PDB file of C-alpha atoms in Angstrom:
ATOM      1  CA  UNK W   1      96.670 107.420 121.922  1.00 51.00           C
ATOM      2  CA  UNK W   2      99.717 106.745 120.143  1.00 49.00           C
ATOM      3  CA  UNK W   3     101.736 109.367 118.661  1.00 65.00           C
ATOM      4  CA  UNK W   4     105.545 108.414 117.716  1.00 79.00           C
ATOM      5  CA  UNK W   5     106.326 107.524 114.347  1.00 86.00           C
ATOM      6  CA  UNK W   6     105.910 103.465 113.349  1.00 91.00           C
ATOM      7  CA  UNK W   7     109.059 102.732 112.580  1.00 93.00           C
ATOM      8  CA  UNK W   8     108.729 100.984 109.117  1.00 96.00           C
ATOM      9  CA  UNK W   9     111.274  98.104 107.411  1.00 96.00           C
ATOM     10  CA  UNK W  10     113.484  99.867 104.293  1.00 97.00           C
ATOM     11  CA  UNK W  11     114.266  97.944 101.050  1.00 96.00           C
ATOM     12  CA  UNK W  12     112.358  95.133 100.742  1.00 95.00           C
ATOM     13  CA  UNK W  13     112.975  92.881  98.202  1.00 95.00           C
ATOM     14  CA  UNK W  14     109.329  92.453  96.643  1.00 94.00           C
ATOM     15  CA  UNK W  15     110.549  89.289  94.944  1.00 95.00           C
ATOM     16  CA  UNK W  16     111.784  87.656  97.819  1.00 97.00           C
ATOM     17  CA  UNK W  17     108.643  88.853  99.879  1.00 97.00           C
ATOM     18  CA  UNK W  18     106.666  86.762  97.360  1.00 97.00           C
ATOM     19  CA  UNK W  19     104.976  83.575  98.369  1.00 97.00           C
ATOM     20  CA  UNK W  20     103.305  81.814 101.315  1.00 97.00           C
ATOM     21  CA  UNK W  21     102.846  83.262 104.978  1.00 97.00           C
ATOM     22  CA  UNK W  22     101.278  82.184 107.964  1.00 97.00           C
ATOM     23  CA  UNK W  23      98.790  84.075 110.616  1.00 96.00           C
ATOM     24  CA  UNK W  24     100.619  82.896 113.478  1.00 97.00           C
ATOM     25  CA  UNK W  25      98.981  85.858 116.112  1.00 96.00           C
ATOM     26  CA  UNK W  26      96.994  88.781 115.167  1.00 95.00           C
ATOM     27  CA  UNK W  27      94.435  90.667 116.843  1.00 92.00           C
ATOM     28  CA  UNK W  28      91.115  89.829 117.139  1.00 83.00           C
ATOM     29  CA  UNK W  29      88.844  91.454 114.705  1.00 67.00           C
ATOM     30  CA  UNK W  30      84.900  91.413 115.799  1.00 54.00           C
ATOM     31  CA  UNK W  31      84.446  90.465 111.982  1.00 51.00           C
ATOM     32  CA  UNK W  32      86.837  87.355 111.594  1.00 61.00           C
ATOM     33  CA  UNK W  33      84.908  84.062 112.387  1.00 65.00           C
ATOM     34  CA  UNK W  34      86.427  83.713 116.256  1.00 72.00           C
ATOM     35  CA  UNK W  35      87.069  79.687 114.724  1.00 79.00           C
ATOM     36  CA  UNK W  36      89.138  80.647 111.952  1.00 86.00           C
ATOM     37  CA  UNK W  37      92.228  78.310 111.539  1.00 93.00           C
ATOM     38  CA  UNK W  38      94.858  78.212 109.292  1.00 94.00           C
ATOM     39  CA  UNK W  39      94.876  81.663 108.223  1.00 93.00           C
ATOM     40  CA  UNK W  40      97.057  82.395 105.324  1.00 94.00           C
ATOM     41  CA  UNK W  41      98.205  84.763 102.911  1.00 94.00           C
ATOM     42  CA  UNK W  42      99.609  84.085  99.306  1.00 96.00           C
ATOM     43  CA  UNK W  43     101.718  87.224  97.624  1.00 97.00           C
ATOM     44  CA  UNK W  44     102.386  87.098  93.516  1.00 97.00           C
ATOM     45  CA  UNK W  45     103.952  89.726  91.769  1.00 96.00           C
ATOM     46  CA  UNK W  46     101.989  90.664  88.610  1.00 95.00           C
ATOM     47  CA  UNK W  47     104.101  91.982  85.503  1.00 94.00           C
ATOM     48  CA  UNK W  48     103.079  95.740  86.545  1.00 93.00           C
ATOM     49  CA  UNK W  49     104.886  95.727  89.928  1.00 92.00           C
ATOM     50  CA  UNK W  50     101.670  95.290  92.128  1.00 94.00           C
ATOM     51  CA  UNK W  51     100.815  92.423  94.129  1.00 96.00           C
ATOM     52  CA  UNK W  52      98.189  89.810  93.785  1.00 95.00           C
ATOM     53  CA  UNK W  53      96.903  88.847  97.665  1.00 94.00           C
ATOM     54  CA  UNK W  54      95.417  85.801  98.353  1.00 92.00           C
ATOM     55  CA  UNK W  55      94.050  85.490 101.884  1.00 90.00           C
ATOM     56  CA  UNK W  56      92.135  82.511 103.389  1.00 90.00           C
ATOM     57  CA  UNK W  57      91.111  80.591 106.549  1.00 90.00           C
ATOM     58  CA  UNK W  58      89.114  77.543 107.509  1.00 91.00           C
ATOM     59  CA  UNK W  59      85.988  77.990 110.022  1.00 87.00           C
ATOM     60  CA  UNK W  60      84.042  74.585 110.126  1.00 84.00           C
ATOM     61  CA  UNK W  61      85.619  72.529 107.481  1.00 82.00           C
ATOM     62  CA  UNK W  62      84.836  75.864 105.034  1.00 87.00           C
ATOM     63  CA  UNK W  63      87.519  77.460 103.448  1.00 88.00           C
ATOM     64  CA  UNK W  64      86.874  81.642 103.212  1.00 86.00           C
ATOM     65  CA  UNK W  65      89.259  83.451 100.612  1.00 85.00           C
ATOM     66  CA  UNK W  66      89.113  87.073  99.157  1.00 84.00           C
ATOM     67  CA  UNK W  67      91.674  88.573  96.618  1.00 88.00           C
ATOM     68  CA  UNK W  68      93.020  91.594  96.419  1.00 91.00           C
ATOM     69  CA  UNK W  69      96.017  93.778  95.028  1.00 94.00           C
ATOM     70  CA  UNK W  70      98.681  95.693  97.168  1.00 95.00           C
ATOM     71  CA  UNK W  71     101.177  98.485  95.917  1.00 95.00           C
ATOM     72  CA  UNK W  72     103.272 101.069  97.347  1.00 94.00           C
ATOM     73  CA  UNK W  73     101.528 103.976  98.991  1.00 94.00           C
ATOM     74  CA  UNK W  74     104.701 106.071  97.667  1.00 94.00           C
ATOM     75  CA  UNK W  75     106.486 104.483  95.106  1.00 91.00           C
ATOM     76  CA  UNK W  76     109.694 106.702  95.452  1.00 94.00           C
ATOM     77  CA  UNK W  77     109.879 105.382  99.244  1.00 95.00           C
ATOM     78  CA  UNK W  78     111.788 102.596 100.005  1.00 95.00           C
ATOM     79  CA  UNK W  79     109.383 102.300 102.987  1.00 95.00           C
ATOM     80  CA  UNK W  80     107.863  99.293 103.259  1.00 96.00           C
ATOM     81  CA  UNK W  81     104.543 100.979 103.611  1.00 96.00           C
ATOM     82  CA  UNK W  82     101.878  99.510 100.729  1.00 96.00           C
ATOM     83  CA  UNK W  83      98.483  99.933 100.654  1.00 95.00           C
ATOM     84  CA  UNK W  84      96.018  96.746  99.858  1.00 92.00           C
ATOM     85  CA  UNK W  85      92.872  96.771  97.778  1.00 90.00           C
ATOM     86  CA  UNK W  86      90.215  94.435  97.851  1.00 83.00           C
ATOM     87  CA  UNK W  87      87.083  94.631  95.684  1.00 72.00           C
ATOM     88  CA  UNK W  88      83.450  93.945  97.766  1.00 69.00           C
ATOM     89  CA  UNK W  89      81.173  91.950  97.656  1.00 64.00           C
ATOM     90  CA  UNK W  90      84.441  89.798  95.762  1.00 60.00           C
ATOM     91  CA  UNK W  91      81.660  87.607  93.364  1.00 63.00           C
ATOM     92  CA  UNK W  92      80.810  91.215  92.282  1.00 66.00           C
ATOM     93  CA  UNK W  93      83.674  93.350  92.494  1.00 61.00           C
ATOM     94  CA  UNK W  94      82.298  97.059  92.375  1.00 71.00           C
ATOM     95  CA  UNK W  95      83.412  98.850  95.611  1.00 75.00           C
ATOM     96  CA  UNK W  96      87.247  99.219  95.964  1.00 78.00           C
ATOM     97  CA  UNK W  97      88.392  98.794 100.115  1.00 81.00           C
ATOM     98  CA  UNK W  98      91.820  99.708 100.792  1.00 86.00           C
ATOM     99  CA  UNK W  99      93.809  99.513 103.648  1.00 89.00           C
ATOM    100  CA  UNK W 100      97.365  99.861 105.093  1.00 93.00           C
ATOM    101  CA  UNK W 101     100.271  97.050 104.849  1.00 95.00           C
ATOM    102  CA  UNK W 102     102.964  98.309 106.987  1.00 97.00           C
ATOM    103  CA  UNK W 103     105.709  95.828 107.237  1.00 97.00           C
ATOM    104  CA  UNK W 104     107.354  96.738 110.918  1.00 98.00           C
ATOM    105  CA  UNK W 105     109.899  94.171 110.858  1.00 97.00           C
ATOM    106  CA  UNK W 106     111.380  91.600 108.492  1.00 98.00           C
ATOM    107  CA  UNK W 107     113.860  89.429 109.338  1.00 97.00           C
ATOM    108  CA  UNK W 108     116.943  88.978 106.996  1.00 96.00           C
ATOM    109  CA  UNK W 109     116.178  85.219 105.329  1.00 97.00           C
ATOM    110  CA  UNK W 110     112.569  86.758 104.758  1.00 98.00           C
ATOM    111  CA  UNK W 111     111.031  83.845 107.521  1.00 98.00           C
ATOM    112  CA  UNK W 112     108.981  86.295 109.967  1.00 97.00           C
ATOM    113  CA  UNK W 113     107.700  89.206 109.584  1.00 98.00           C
ATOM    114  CA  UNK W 114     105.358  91.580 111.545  1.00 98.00           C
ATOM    115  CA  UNK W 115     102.730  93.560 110.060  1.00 97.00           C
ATOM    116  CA  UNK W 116     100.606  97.189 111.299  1.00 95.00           C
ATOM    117  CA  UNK W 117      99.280  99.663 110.306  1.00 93.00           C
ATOM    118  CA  UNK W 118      98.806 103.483 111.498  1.00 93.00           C
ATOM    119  CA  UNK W 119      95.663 103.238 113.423  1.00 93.00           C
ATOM    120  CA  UNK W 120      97.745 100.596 115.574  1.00 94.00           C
ATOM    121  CA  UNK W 121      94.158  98.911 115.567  1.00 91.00           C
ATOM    122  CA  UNK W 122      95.343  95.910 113.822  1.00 91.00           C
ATOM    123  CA  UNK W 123      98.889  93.608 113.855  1.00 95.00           C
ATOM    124  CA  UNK W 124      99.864  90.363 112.743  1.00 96.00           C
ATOM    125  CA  UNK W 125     102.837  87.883 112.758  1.00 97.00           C
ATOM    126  CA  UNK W 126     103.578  86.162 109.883  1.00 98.00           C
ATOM    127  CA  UNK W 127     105.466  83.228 109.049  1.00 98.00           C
ATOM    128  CA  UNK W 128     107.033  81.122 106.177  1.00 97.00           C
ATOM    129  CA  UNK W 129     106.172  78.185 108.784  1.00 96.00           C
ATOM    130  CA  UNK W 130     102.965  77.367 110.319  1.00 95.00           C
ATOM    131  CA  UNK W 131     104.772  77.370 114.119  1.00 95.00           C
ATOM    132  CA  UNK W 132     107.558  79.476 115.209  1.00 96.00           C
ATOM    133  CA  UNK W 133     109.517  79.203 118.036  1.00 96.00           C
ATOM    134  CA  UNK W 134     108.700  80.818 121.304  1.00 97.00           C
ATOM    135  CA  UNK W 135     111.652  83.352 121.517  1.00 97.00           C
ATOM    136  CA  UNK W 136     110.740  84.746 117.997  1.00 97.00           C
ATOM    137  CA  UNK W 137     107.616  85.008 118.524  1.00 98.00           C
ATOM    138  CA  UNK W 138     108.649  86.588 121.770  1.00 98.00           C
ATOM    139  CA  UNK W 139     111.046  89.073 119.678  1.00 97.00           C
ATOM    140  CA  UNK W 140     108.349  90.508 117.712  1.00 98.00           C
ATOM    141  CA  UNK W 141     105.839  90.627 120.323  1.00 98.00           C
ATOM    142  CA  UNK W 142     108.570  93.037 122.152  1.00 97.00           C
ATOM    143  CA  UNK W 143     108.903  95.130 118.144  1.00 97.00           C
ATOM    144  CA  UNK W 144     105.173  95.722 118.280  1.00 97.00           C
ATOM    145  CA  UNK W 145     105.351  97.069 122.462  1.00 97.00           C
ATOM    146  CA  UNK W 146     108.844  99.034 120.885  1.00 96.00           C
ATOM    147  CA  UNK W 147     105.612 100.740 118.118  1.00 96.00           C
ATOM    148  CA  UNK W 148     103.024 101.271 120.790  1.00 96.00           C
ATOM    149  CA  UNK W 149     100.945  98.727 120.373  1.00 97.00           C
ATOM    150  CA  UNK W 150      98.809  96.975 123.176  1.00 97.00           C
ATOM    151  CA  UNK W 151     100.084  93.449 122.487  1.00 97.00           C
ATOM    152  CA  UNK W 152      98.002  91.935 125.605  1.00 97.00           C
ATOM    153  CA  UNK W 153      95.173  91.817 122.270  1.00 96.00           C
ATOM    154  CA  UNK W 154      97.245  89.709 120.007  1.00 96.00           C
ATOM    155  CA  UNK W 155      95.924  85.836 120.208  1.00 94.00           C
ATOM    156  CA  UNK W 156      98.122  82.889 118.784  1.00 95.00           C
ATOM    157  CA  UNK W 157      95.954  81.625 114.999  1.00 95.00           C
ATOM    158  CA  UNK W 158      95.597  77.697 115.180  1.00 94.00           C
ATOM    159  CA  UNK W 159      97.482  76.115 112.565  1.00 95.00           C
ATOM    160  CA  UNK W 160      97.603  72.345 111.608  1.00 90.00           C
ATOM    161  CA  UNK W 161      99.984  70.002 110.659  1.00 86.00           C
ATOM    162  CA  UNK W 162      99.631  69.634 107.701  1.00 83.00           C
ATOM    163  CA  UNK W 163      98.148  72.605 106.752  1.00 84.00           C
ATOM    164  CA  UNK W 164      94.460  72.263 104.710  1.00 84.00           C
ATOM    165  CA  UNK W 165      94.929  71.874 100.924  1.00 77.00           C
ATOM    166  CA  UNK W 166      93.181  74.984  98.687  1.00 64.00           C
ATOM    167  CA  UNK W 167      91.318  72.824  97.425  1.00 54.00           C
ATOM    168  CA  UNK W 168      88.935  72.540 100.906  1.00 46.00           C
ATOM    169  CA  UNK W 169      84.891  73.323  99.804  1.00 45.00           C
ATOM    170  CA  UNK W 170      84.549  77.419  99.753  1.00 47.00           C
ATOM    171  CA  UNK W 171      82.563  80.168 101.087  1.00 45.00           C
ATOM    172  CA  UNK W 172      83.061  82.768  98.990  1.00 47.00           C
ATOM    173  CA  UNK W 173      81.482  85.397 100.877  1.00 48.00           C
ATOM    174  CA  UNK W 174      85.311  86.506 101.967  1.00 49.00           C
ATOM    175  CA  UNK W 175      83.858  89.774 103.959  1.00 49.00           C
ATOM    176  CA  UNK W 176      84.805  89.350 107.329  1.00 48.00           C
ATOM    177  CA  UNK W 177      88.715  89.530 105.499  1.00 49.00           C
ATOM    178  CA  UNK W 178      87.601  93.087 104.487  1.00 50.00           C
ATOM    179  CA  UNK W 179      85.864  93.840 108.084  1.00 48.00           C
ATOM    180  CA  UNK W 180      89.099  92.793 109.550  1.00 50.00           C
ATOM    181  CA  UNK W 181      91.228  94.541 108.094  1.00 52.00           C
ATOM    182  CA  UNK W 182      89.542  97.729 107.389  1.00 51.00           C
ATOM    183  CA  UNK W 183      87.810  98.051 110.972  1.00 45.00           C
ATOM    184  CA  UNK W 184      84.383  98.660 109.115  1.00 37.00           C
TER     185      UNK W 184
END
């Protein structure tokens, strides 16, 4: 089992965090349909300093999306360690889910990013793009070995040019996003 300390990105500019990223790896989650393409997330800052998530992916020609808010876990830190809250079933939000957001790296033009969390159950690489080149992907594949993780379970998301417009038909059931990330 792991046992050294994640290291954990410092400073983040919220604002500049803000916006579109792509799945480009992550590992497999026995909840996440194993055809899921085009994975995304979409980050707005509300007026009260949280964030408004938007995640979605496409499995056969369906587009699944859940919302959700993130927020520090400590907001004296300037670790980049938030916590994200979605609301299930999301057509009836009653039960709050949360989770852990720890951004491990973070390059300096905010383009890639790579995402854990303490349980080192579940990473991701992100991107502004929908590809990445091979020796940055490479470079954070050798971060997440650097935290412990067992990167020989991270698979490459397929992502299309051009990437599906929101507007796709929806399945609003959104609970495999919550199974993903929460290991439940």
């Amino acid at each position: 089992m792991a046992n050294k300390e994640m290291e954990v990105v410092k400073g983040v500019d919220l604002e500049r965090y803000m916006g579109r990223w792509y799945e480009i790896a992550s590992f497999p989650s026995f909840f996440q349909p194993k055809n899921g393409t085009n994975t995304r997330a979409t980050y707005t800052l509300n007026p009260d300093g949280t964030v408004h998530v938007l995640n979605e992916t496409w499995s056969d020609g369906k587009r699944d999306a859940i919302e959700g808010s993130a927020y520090k876990a400590d907001p004296k830190s300037d670790e980049a360690k938030l916590k994200v809250k979605f609301y299930v079933p999301p057509f009836l939000p009653i039960i709050p889910v949360t989770g852990n957001y720890w951004i491990l790296y973070l390059d300096d033009d905010y383009q890639y990013a790579l995402i854990g969390e303490p349980s080192r159950k579940y990473l991701w690489i992100l991107s502004r793009q929908n590809h990445i080149d091979d020796e940055v992907y490479n470079r954070l594949v050798e971060k997440a070995k650097k935290e412990e993780y067992d990167v020989t379970k991270l698979k490459k998301t397929t992502q299309t040019d051009p990437p599906p417009e929101t507007d796709s038909p929806a399945d609003t059931k959104g609970i495999w996003w919550i199974k993903s990330l929460f290991g439940k």
